[in-house]
Amino acid sequence: MVVAHESLFQFTKSILKAVGCSEQDAQLGAKVLLSADLRGVDSHGVARLSGYVRLIDKDRVNTTPQTKIIHETPSTGVIDGDSGLGLVVGPQAMRLAIEKAKNVGSGWISVRNSNHFGIAGYHSMMALEDDCIGISMTNASPLVSPTFSKERLLGTNPISVAIPADKEPPFVLDMATTTAANGKLEILQRKNADAPVGWVQDKEGNPTTDSQGVKKGGALLPLGGDREHGSHKGYGLSAVVDIFSAVLSGANYGPWVPPFVAFLDPASDPVGKGIGHFFGAMRIDAFRPAGEFKSHMDNWITRFRGAEPVIKGHKVLVAGDPERELEQQRKKEGIPLLDPVVKDLMDIGQRFGVDFPKS
Amino acid sequence: MVVAHESLFQFTKSILKAVGCSEQDAQLGAKVLLSADLRGVDSHGVARLSGYVRLIDKDRVNTTPQTKIIHETPSTGVIDGDSGLGLVVGPQAMRLAIEKAKNVGSGWISVRNSNHFGIAGYHSMMALEDDCIGISMTNASPLVSPTFSKERLLGTNPISVAIPADKEPPFVLDMATTTAANGKLEILQRKNADAPVGWVQDKEGNPTTDSQGVKKGGALLPLGGDREHGSHKGYGLSAVVDIFSAVLSGANYGPWVPPFVAFLDPASDPVGKGIGHFFGAMRIDAFRPAGEFKSHMDNWITRFRGAEPVIKGHKVLVAGDPERELEQQRKKEGIPLLDPVVKDLMDIGQRFGVDFPKS
């Protein structure tokens, strides 16, 4: 089924209002979720809506959070998200980072007591309109094993960096610090297809091509896949995300991060509050004149995109290119939804008396 | 041959003085180089000394640089390294980042017109003694092909993040954004051994296990190795390093970065000055009380190091563990040097009338 993004946005917003969010928060939350569907990160869009609702049902997400700045300096700060939706808390924190960047050149905000914040790229890209470089990261439920570890101790802990250009569209990196994002694995699971070596280990810690491996007690692998291919680097980056997001802010880290799924309980011995995020903004003219920077970014992007490809016609891409193309397409043609997602959304719609859009 | 690190330090310092560095700069440059040898990053230590000397011979490195702050805000700045040794310019820039962190919570310095700065970890670790998180990165001569590219457009562009703990030693990530660092490949080249798939592509852009592949016109591969294993992520991270180091500062970026080797000329159409670095410092108590942060870091480190290993006895490591162990060992037992490195150093010693240490 394909649904126009505006209709899906209105539906999502109505559901968020029905579960208790303010008009403004529902608007923002729906916008963040839809940005994932538009950019092709289907695992982080409306497919997650029922998951958020189940967490709200269990009182694990507060729909009327009073976020607080716990501590700040001119260029840094910590925000307590009051158990709110990360979709709403995240943009507030990013806004504060941008304000600090306007005042003193850069702003860096660590967030505790939050929940899943959607796609990292939404938040980093907020900085672009103010001619800032935007950075966002978050920790997440433990699904990933460090190099040499049988245990799952880290989330897919994404990093996003958005960098403005002039005539060219911005550079937007948005990556899980695993070899493959969980969403990619889910696609293989639905097809009953094997996963490439280097994506997953089984519950004994051995490499496996079983795409169901994580569900069977195995783990996703850090970017690199194994030690010989640099998995200690993916593990190291994921650790930095975890520490910046949670040890700096006072959120839960590592294996203590509360699970996204409502049927698993949070750890009984938390080391902090909720999950953590980290946001940064750097004003480009805090380094050199914005026009100069942007014209060199155009040159950078053009040079890389114009590189001689290995396979003729198979162009070298710049971070953000595929997502932007998909966004343009989906804005026109609508958002394709899998049957189980449609069913899920229709069920929620029925429960809250909100009609699911027919197209 | 094994040489005591103090003797090797004195030798290196004397050579740096002989080529024109001040007492202070020679001291610092030797310290940075030796830190690589002590930590086991042999490719970035005294083995590079003759390379620096050849660049000085060609007037491509200025031994008496007058570095200048080109632009600054309370939390950011750009430094022009006046073509100085990165070994000397780097610590100056990191010092400025730390000072800004003391004043306003964080400091971020982009550097242009510099040269190779040794190991990234030296600079990031400078922040630890001031209870700051330290970040350092640099661009480098193009040896790496972006995903889908036949051309080499990026350096091994390392990222280092150093994070203080309390009783535990600090977390120190120091990684090239390639599957394997060039130094690791050189070890295989000397042994005439094959490289694992995912490290190198040949000059047509096809995967190869030929460890001489890069010398034959091929390229190192970004962390991930190929698209299926996430090489677009390694490429994206490397791109961020390049942009933060050079587009923010006005240094050369991408394929325009001047080669480290003196027998290759810099591009005739530079897009900036010299190579670029990027440094960051964040005061931990700009987020939460330092004691709280550090005790949670201890907990983080202990939990990860204590994770159940896949292979009994093969412990899960924390970033910085292997380098620290090697440093302790080499401080006691001395630094092992390969014969060609010893010959190289003896030749330089002879040229400048500096005795090479016998042990």
XYZ file of C-alpha atoms in Angstrom:
718
model
C 0.000 0.000 0.000
C 1.210 3.510 -0.857
C 0.054 6.487 1.205
C 0.618 10.188 0.564
C 3.062 11.547 3.112
C 0.722 14.396 4.113
C -2.075 11.956 4.970
C 0.304 9.735 6.904
C 1.579 12.799 8.738
C -1.963 13.851 9.734
C -2.774 10.319 10.875
C 0.412 10.095 12.967
C -0.179 13.508 14.486
C -3.746 12.545 15.423
C -2.555 9.385 17.135
C 0.099 11.288 19.082
C -2.575 13.772 20.206
C -4.889 10.898 21.143
C -2.230 9.383 23.429
C -1.819 12.691 25.232
C 0.727 14.824 23.387
C 0.095 18.550 22.996
C -0.778 19.888 19.539
C 2.773 21.201 19.187
C 4.495 17.996 20.343
C 2.253 15.821 18.180
C 3.079 18.012 15.185
C 6.819 17.745 15.859
C 6.779 14.025 16.667
C 4.865 13.244 13.469
C 7.269 15.390 11.455
C 10.312 13.547 12.829
C 8.750 10.124 12.188
C 7.666 11.044 8.657
C 11.137 12.363 7.840
C 12.369 8.785 8.296
C 9.705 7.356 5.965
C 10.420 10.020 3.376
C 14.178 9.404 3.498
C 13.775 5.656 3.177
C 14.698 4.710 6.746
C 11.459 2.734 7.006
C 12.445 1.033 10.253
C 12.467 4.400 12.076
C 9.254 5.949 10.747
C 5.557 5.184 11.231
C 6.438 1.491 11.524
C 7.532 2.412 15.056
C 4.340 4.253 16.020
C 2.704 1.246 17.673
C 5.912 0.653 19.621
C 5.796 4.169 21.037
C 2.098 3.694 21.915
C 2.885 0.469 23.806
C 5.592 2.272 25.803
C 3.080 5.042 26.616
C 0.563 2.359 27.667
C 3.167 1.049 30.095
C 3.884 4.560 31.460
C 7.443 4.300 30.233
C 7.027 7.381 28.038
C 5.636 10.643 29.387
C 3.521 12.457 26.775
C 3.590 15.764 28.672
C 7.262 16.082 29.648
C 8.643 19.124 31.434
C 12.189 19.046 30.098
C 14.774 20.837 32.215
C 18.271 22.203 31.671
C 20.187 20.528 34.494
C 23.509 22.234 33.943
C 25.005 24.560 31.380
C 28.029 26.588 30.371
C 28.159 29.012 27.438
C 28.906 26.162 24.992
C 27.599 23.011 26.737
C 24.650 21.710 28.668
C 22.703 18.738 29.963
C 18.962 18.386 29.466
C 16.688 16.031 31.396
C 13.964 14.847 29.029
C 11.482 13.941 31.803
C 10.846 10.566 30.105
C 9.402 12.332 27.065
C 9.378 11.081 23.496
C 12.863 11.449 22.036
C 11.088 12.713 18.925
C 10.198 15.836 20.932
C 13.061 16.061 23.438
C 15.695 15.668 20.696
C 14.720 18.747 18.690
C 14.540 20.836 21.905
C 18.083 19.842 22.781
C 19.315 20.449 19.234
C 17.675 23.889 19.306
C 19.635 24.717 22.471
C 22.877 23.532 20.828
C 22.201 25.850 17.872
C 21.439 28.808 20.164
C 24.738 28.264 21.958
C 26.529 28.058 18.604
C 25.001 31.419 17.669
C 26.294 32.919 20.909
C 29.763 31.424 21.324
C 30.545 29.520 18.094
C 29.479 26.028 19.103
C 26.968 24.247 21.328
C 27.040 20.700 22.756
C 24.118 19.173 24.612
C 23.973 15.785 26.286
C 20.488 14.471 27.132
C 19.338 12.018 29.786
C 15.955 10.559 30.651
C 14.776 10.418 27.053
C 13.469 7.746 24.680
C 14.024 6.709 21.048
C 14.494 9.871 18.976
C 13.735 8.613 15.453
C 16.385 9.111 12.765
C 19.574 10.839 13.836
C 19.618 12.747 10.544
C 16.495 14.751 11.393
C 18.243 16.379 14.323
C 21.613 17.061 12.711
C 19.878 18.605 9.678
C 18.085 21.128 11.915
C 21.397 22.994 12.123
C 21.647 23.551 8.369
C 19.157 26.395 8.130
C 21.265 28.388 10.590
C 24.467 27.795 8.606
C 25.719 25.426 11.259
C 27.237 21.975 11.061
C 24.897 19.675 12.980
C 25.870 16.528 14.864
C 23.574 14.053 16.562
C 23.962 10.664 18.154
C 22.049 8.446 20.536
C 22.526 5.253 22.440
C 19.958 2.473 22.108
C 18.896 -0.919 23.448
C 21.759 -3.433 23.564
C 21.774 -5.526 20.379
C 25.458 -5.299 19.482
C 28.429 -7.249 20.812
C 31.814 -5.565 21.207
C 34.739 -7.285 19.479
C 35.538 -10.601 21.268
C 32.328 -10.387 23.361
C 29.565 -12.954 23.525
C 27.326 -10.481 25.355
C 25.299 -7.704 23.760
C 26.405 -4.473 25.378
C 25.752 -1.690 22.878
C 22.967 -0.360 20.689
C 23.272 0.353 16.987
C 24.311 3.810 18.296
C 24.049 6.026 15.210
C 26.091 9.095 14.329
C 24.812 11.823 12.040
C 26.750 14.812 10.719
C 25.076 17.408 8.484
C 27.241 19.997 6.715
C 25.849 22.884 4.665
C 26.961 23.619 1.108
C 25.994 26.410 -1.282
C 24.533 25.341 -4.646
C 24.979 21.645 -3.871
C 22.650 19.958 -1.402
C 24.155 19.436 2.053
C 26.427 16.565 3.070
C 24.349 14.387 5.440
C 25.956 11.343 7.011
C 23.519 9.236 9.049
C 24.935 5.856 9.992
C 24.522 3.125 12.547
C 27.916 2.149 13.978
C 27.187 -1.475 13.050
C 28.073 -3.175 9.757
C 24.394 -3.077 8.865
C 21.476 -1.309 10.507
C 18.861 -3.526 12.157
C 16.330 -2.374 9.549
C 18.453 -3.903 6.782
C 18.532 -7.184 8.649
C 14.754 -7.121 9.064
C 14.371 -6.909 5.287
C 16.370 -10.144 4.952
C 14.376 -11.756 7.769
C 11.108 -11.074 5.958
C 12.543 -12.612 2.775
C 13.980 -15.529 4.744
C 17.306 -14.693 3.086
C 20.819 -15.130 4.453
C 22.791 -12.206 5.816
C 26.325 -11.512 4.566
C 29.146 -12.683 6.841
C 30.126 -9.822 9.126
C 26.634 -8.599 10.002
C 25.639 -11.028 12.768
C 27.098 -13.441 15.288
C 25.193 -16.330 16.878
C 24.616 -16.729 20.592
C 27.978 -18.468 21.007
C 29.677 -15.504 19.375
C 30.479 -17.292 16.129
C 29.961 -15.621 12.742
C 26.642 -16.620 11.187
C 24.722 -15.866 8.013
C 21.413 -16.591 9.746
C 19.420 -13.381 9.415
C 17.351 -14.533 12.433
C 20.591 -14.789 14.448
C 19.947 -11.754 16.632
C 16.462 -13.009 17.539
C 17.992 -16.336 18.509
C 20.233 -14.735 21.125
C 23.043 -13.619 18.843
C 24.078 -10.050 18.151
C 24.636 -7.444 15.487
C 28.311 -6.765 14.832
C 30.120 -3.417 15.047
C 31.134 -1.788 11.739
C 34.055 -3.864 10.461
C 32.415 -7.192 11.332
C 35.450 -8.902 12.853
C 38.789 -7.921 14.329
C 40.676 -8.480 11.075
C 38.312 -6.098 9.295
C 38.379 -3.430 11.984
C 35.361 -4.267 14.179
C 37.274 -2.794 17.128
C 36.880 0.555 15.339
C 33.111 0.212 14.965
C 33.013 -0.889 18.609
C 35.130 2.121 19.615
C 32.891 4.567 17.757
C 29.785 3.006 19.266
C 31.386 3.324 22.707
C 32.039 7.035 22.107
C 28.374 7.511 21.175
C 27.319 5.683 24.341
C 29.635 7.714 26.587
C 28.822 11.124 25.041
C 25.087 10.348 25.159
C 24.820 8.757 28.573
C 27.904 9.015 30.782
C 28.090 12.779 30.139
C 24.377 13.257 30.825
C 23.517 10.707 33.504
C 21.449 8.384 31.320
C 21.720 4.592 31.231
C 24.611 3.247 29.192
C 25.765 -0.035 27.680
C 23.703 -3.039 28.769
C 21.605 -0.875 31.105
C 19.919 1.052 28.273
C 16.164 0.348 28.531
C 14.795 -1.749 25.661
C 12.599 -0.071 23.043
C 10.178 -2.973 23.042
C 7.519 -2.762 25.764
C 7.493 -6.528 26.412
C 11.038 -6.364 27.812
C 11.442 -4.621 31.159
C 14.175 -2.081 31.817
C 17.101 -3.227 33.973
C 16.231 -3.463 37.662
C 19.562 -1.809 38.558
C 19.664 1.307 36.341
C 22.866 3.361 36.257
C 21.068 6.506 35.093
C 17.788 7.823 33.742
C 16.243 6.673 30.456
C 18.315 6.653 27.302
C 20.773 9.348 26.247
C 21.453 11.506 23.202
C 24.195 13.933 22.235
C 23.853 16.942 19.961
C 26.323 19.441 18.567
C 26.197 22.544 16.431
C 29.129 24.547 15.076
C 28.526 27.822 13.254
C 30.536 27.674 10.056
C 31.384 31.372 10.249
C 32.865 30.697 13.670
C 35.727 29.236 11.624
C 35.788 31.079 8.302
C 33.412 33.257 6.269
C 30.292 31.223 5.485
C 30.433 31.977 1.755
C 34.012 30.726 1.491
C 33.204 27.554 3.400
C 30.142 26.795 1.326
C 31.809 27.325 -2.015
C 34.607 24.942 -0.980
C 31.958 22.439 0.126
C 30.438 22.691 -3.343
C 33.879 22.003 -4.783
C 34.397 19.061 -2.397
C 31.031 17.530 -3.262
C 31.427 18.045 -7.003
C 34.903 16.516 -7.011
C 33.802 13.415 -5.094
C 30.595 12.937 -7.021
C 32.566 13.297 -10.230
C 35.198 10.688 -9.283
C 35.918 7.979 -11.817
C 33.670 5.062 -10.854
C 34.780 1.422 -10.683
C 31.727 0.409 -12.709
C 30.737 2.751 -15.503
C 27.449 4.457 -14.709
C 27.623 3.416 -11.059
C 28.383 6.861 -9.674
C 30.350 7.726 -6.575
C 27.883 9.106 -4.020
C 28.140 11.760 -1.346
C 26.582 11.136 2.075
C 22.879 11.992 1.911
C 22.500 11.522 -1.846
C 20.390 8.318 -1.752
C 18.113 9.566 1.036
C 17.510 12.888 -0.717
C 16.600 11.195 -3.982
C 14.181 8.917 -2.182
C 12.664 11.874 -0.345
C 11.983 13.685 -3.627
C 10.427 10.545 -5.057
C 8.301 9.732 -2.024
C 7.054 13.296 -1.672
C 5.608 12.893 -5.156
C 4.631 9.242 -5.245
C 3.767 8.553 -1.619
C 5.208 6.251 1.004
C 5.093 2.497 0.442
C 4.015 0.569 3.561
C 4.335 -3.160 4.190
C 1.140 -5.059 4.989
C 2.010 -5.750 8.660
C 2.734 -2.037 9.162
C -0.593 -1.069 7.580
C -2.426 -3.562 9.785
C -0.638 -2.246 12.859
C -1.504 1.358 12.032
C -5.138 0.477 11.254
C -5.420 -1.245 14.638
C -4.104 1.845 16.444
C -6.383 4.041 14.348
C -9.385 1.946 15.345
C -8.443 2.050 19.010
C -8.225 5.842 19.054
C -10.976 6.535 16.539
C -8.642 7.957 13.883
C -9.303 6.959 10.264
C -6.336 5.457 8.481
C -5.858 7.226 5.145
C -6.989 5.261 2.089
C -4.146 6.610 -0.059
C 67.681 -3.833 17.385
C 66.119 -2.571 20.600
C 66.802 0.964 21.814
C 65.860 2.576 25.112
C 63.125 5.132 24.553
C 65.052 7.882 26.351
C 68.059 7.459 24.056
C 65.841 7.409 20.995
C 64.128 10.545 22.279
C 67.452 12.366 22.709
C 68.590 11.280 19.247
C 65.340 12.449 17.649
C 65.447 15.738 19.497
C 69.037 16.349 18.378
C 68.118 15.700 14.750
C 65.164 18.075 14.973
C 67.466 20.742 16.428
C 70.022 20.053 13.706
C 67.452 20.681 10.979
C 66.548 24.038 12.515
C 63.892 23.518 15.180
C 64.113 25.487 18.423
C 65.022 23.608 21.612
C 61.378 23.695 22.669
C 59.975 22.533 19.318
C 62.585 19.770 19.000
C 61.672 18.571 22.491
C 57.968 18.531 21.667
C 58.372 16.993 18.210
C 60.542 14.191 19.608
C 58.032 13.577 22.393
C 55.157 13.230 19.925
C 57.135 10.881 17.657
C 58.299 8.720 20.566
C 54.756 8.444 21.915
C 53.921 6.563 18.706
C 56.861 4.166 19.112
C 55.998 3.581 22.753
C 52.334 2.882 21.979
C 53.187 0.450 19.184
C 52.177 2.649 16.250
C 55.594 2.068 14.716
C 54.620 3.547 11.344
C 54.102 6.970 12.939
C 57.181 7.203 15.167
C 60.894 7.578 14.468
C 60.439 5.533 11.294
C 59.045 8.773 9.839
C 61.930 10.986 10.937
C 63.803 10.742 7.628
C 60.574 11.568 5.819
C 60.218 14.791 7.780
C 63.875 15.622 7.085
C 63.370 15.146 3.342
C 60.362 17.492 3.431
C 62.478 20.064 5.293
C 65.229 19.612 2.654
C 62.654 20.469 0.011
C 61.468 23.547 1.952
C 58.046 22.023 2.287
C 58.230 22.122 6.081
C 59.170 25.297 7.963
C 61.209 24.529 11.094
C 60.649 27.977 12.604
C 56.920 28.512 12.064
C 55.086 31.568 13.331
C 51.662 30.056 13.885
C 48.775 32.496 13.894
C 45.179 32.467 15.120
C 43.322 33.528 11.981
C 39.855 33.708 13.482
C 38.255 32.857 16.786
C 35.088 32.907 18.843
C 34.838 31.976 22.541
C 34.574 28.248 21.670
C 36.123 27.936 18.185
C 39.090 29.058 16.151
C 41.278 28.560 13.113
C 45.050 28.386 13.342
C 47.477 28.802 10.438
C 50.446 26.515 11.065
C 52.857 28.495 8.817
C 53.964 25.219 7.176
C 55.359 23.985 10.491
C 55.745 20.396 11.629
C 52.328 19.048 12.598
C 54.138 17.512 15.576
C 54.535 21.050 16.919
C 51.532 22.864 15.435
C 49.133 20.139 16.613
C 49.850 20.461 20.341
C 49.614 24.275 20.089
C 46.155 23.989 18.573
C 45.071 21.378 21.104
C 46.292 23.646 23.902
C 44.074 26.434 22.549
C 41.088 24.048 22.400
C 41.673 23.135 26.053
C 41.952 26.804 27.092
C 38.637 27.536 25.399
C 37.075 24.525 27.134
C 38.259 25.938 30.462
C 36.625 29.266 29.653
C 33.335 28.311 28.015
C 32.956 24.525 28.376
C 34.352 23.387 25.042
C 36.909 24.407 22.421
C 37.174 23.456 18.740
C 40.141 24.370 16.581
C 40.579 23.732 12.883
C 44.130 24.030 11.529
C 45.417 24.843 8.040
C 48.877 25.053 6.559
C 50.275 22.217 8.670
C 52.004 18.904 8.031
C 51.798 15.321 9.325
C 51.073 15.475 13.077
C 52.166 12.007 14.230
C 49.649 9.848 16.068
C 46.228 11.356 16.621
C 46.146 9.852 20.113
C 48.967 12.063 21.390
C 46.890 15.178 20.840
C 43.569 13.892 22.157
C 45.274 12.576 25.306
C 46.633 16.052 26.088
C 43.128 16.936 27.257
C 43.033 14.240 29.941
C 45.188 16.009 32.506
C 42.724 18.910 32.492
C 39.738 16.595 33.017
C 38.606 17.188 29.469
C 37.509 14.823 26.731
C 39.983 15.278 23.880
C 39.269 14.823 20.186
C 41.738 14.983 17.330
C 41.643 14.218 13.656
C 43.651 15.030 10.556
C 43.446 14.618 6.845
C 46.327 13.005 4.974
C 47.690 12.202 1.523
C 45.133 10.483 -0.723
C 45.547 6.701 -0.505
C 41.918 5.693 0.010
C 39.114 5.269 -2.531
C 35.550 6.195 -1.603
C 32.943 3.468 -2.105
C 32.431 2.856 -5.869
C 35.459 5.026 -6.779
C 38.489 3.955 -8.778
C 40.307 7.128 -7.753
C 42.097 7.712 -4.453
C 40.552 10.794 -2.915
C 41.013 10.513 0.851
C 43.748 9.851 3.382
C 43.576 7.282 6.139
C 42.086 10.248 8.065
C 42.279 9.115 11.692
C 39.949 9.979 14.557
C 41.034 9.900 18.181
C 38.842 10.390 21.238
C 40.330 10.324 24.759
C 37.998 10.184 27.752
C 39.154 10.395 31.380
C 38.187 7.863 34.022
C 38.950 7.690 37.746
C 40.715 4.549 38.971
C 40.651 2.934 35.535
C 43.011 4.181 32.853
C 41.373 6.467 30.276
C 39.398 5.333 27.234
C 41.569 6.193 24.194
C 40.237 5.474 20.732
C 42.782 6.135 17.965
C 41.709 4.735 14.619
C 42.274 5.214 10.936
C 38.943 5.396 9.107
C 40.136 2.601 6.804
C 39.637 -1.134 7.363
C 43.333 -1.363 8.185
C 45.927 1.329 8.776
C 48.668 1.639 6.176
C 51.200 0.522 8.796
C 49.426 -2.835 9.106
C 49.605 -3.280 5.353
C 53.333 -2.477 5.381
C 53.905 -5.332 7.824
C 52.314 -7.731 5.320
C 54.318 -6.189 2.467
C 57.565 -6.874 4.285
C 56.521 -10.485 4.864
C 55.304 -10.786 1.276
C 52.012 -12.012 2.743
C 48.499 -11.583 1.373
C 46.137 -9.007 2.793
C 42.627 -10.008 3.887
C 39.828 -9.188 1.444
C 38.405 -5.780 2.304
C 41.673 -3.991 2.949
C 42.778 -3.073 -0.574
C 41.455 -2.645 -4.091
C 43.577 -2.859 -7.245
C 43.988 -0.055 -9.753
C 40.840 -1.126 -11.581
C 38.906 -0.864 -8.330
C 38.491 -4.621 -7.876
C 39.016 -6.280 -4.485
C 42.510 -7.741 -4.150
C 44.517 -9.613 -1.548
C 47.787 -8.267 -2.977
C 49.407 -6.426 -0.101
C 51.410 -4.447 -2.702
C 48.118 -3.359 -4.297
C 48.287 0.253 -3.146
C 51.839 0.634 -4.494
C 50.640 -0.730 -7.816
C 48.082 2.049 -8.216
C 45.300 0.564 -6.134
C 43.911 1.984 -2.917
C 43.205 1.327 0.724
C 39.522 0.778 1.447
C 37.346 2.715 3.887
C 36.335 0.918 7.108
C 33.747 -1.649 6.052
C 35.690 -2.740 2.968
C 32.794 -2.874 0.507
C 29.278 -1.487 0.215
C 27.671 -4.635 1.615
C 29.836 -4.386 4.727
C 29.315 -0.675 5.242
C 32.285 0.927 3.441
C 30.048 3.936 2.743
C 30.165 4.510 6.515
C 33.966 4.453 6.672
C 33.977 6.733 3.624
C 31.474 9.067 5.307
C 33.532 9.287 8.509
C 36.696 9.916 6.527
C 34.874 12.668 4.637
C 33.836 14.307 7.918
C 37.466 14.256 9.078
C 38.546 15.840 5.777
C 35.886 18.564 5.930
C 36.394 19.435 9.624
C 40.175 19.489 9.154
C 40.419 21.307 5.858
C 37.206 22.882 4.561
C 36.625 24.571 7.945
C 40.204 25.822 8.142
C 41.188 26.561 4.541
C 43.653 23.683 4.103
C 43.809 21.349 1.114
C 41.206 18.596 1.091
C 40.533 15.330 -0.697
C 42.862 14.653 -3.642
C 44.554 18.052 -3.195
C 46.172 17.111 0.150
C 49.963 17.339 -0.344
C 51.720 13.958 -0.234
C 53.847 13.104 2.808
C 56.582 11.681 0.626
C 59.020 14.271 -0.674
C 59.441 12.578 -4.087
C 55.832 13.398 -4.994
C 55.052 17.056 -5.623
C 52.010 18.766 -4.125
C 49.117 19.471 -6.504
C 49.796 22.381 -8.863
C 46.253 23.690 -8.259
C 45.931 23.744 -4.444
C 42.520 24.515 -2.946
C 43.994 25.646 0.373
C 47.179 25.711 2.420
C 49.045 22.582 3.562
C 47.168 19.803 5.297
C 44.484 20.267 7.948
C 43.743 19.030 11.446
C 40.801 19.380 13.804
C 40.937 19.371 17.595
C 38.270 19.442 20.264
C 38.161 19.580 24.047
C 35.106 19.336 26.285
C 35.427 19.882 30.031
C 33.643 16.998 31.704
C 32.363 19.225 34.500
C 30.777 21.403 31.832
C 28.218 18.575 31.729
C 28.144 16.997 35.184
C 30.372 16.926 38.290
C 33.742 15.450 37.300
C 33.728 12.894 40.116
C 30.340 11.541 39.073
C 31.397 11.295 35.443
C 34.638 9.536 36.246
C 33.116 6.981 38.573
C 30.557 6.094 35.890
C 33.406 5.803 33.376
C 35.085 3.345 35.733
C 31.839 1.393 35.844
C 31.530 1.526 32.044
C 35.087 0.309 31.525
C 34.851 -2.427 34.147
C 31.580 -3.732 32.722
C 32.908 -3.910 29.165
C 36.266 -5.364 30.116
C 34.443 -7.952 32.212
C 32.082 -9.024 29.416
C 31.829 -12.730 28.713
C 34.339 -13.415 25.943
C 33.648 -15.551 22.854
C 36.908 -17.419 23.420
C 37.764 -18.166 27.020
C 40.802 -16.160 28.113
C 40.547 -13.862 25.098
C 39.307 -10.809 26.988
C 37.076 -8.036 25.703
C 39.209 -4.910 25.422
C 38.498 -1.233 25.930
C 39.922 1.324 23.474
C 43.496 2.126 24.473
C 44.161 -1.116 26.363
C 46.610 -2.688 23.868
C 48.558 0.546 23.331
C 48.869 1.158 27.084
C 50.162 -2.339 27.715
C 52.718 -1.955 24.947
C 53.765 1.427 26.326
C 54.426 -0.045 29.762
C 56.425 -2.868 28.194
C 58.441 -0.663 25.851
C 59.249 1.862 28.572
C 60.918 -1.003 30.404
C 62.317 -3.105 27.593
C 63.038 -0.506 24.926
C 61.721 0.077 21.440
C 62.313 -2.574 18.784
C 63.396 -1.095 15.450
C 63.468 -2.812 12.069
C 66.804 -2.929 10.249
C 65.809 -0.510 7.462
C 64.645 1.995 10.083
C 67.926 1.698 11.991
C 69.894 2.201 8.772
C 67.784 5.230 7.898
C 68.294 6.775 11.321
C 72.047 6.061 11.279
C 72.306 7.783 7.903
C 70.550 10.884 9.226
C 72.687 10.783 12.355
C 75.845 10.692 10.265
C 74.671 13.569 8.092
C 74.018 15.810 11.089
C 76.819 14.535 13.314
C 74.498 12.976 15.887
C 75.482 9.580 17.290
C 72.821 6.922 16.999
C 72.349 5.246 20.392
C 73.883 1.772 20.713
C 71.057 0.512 22.912
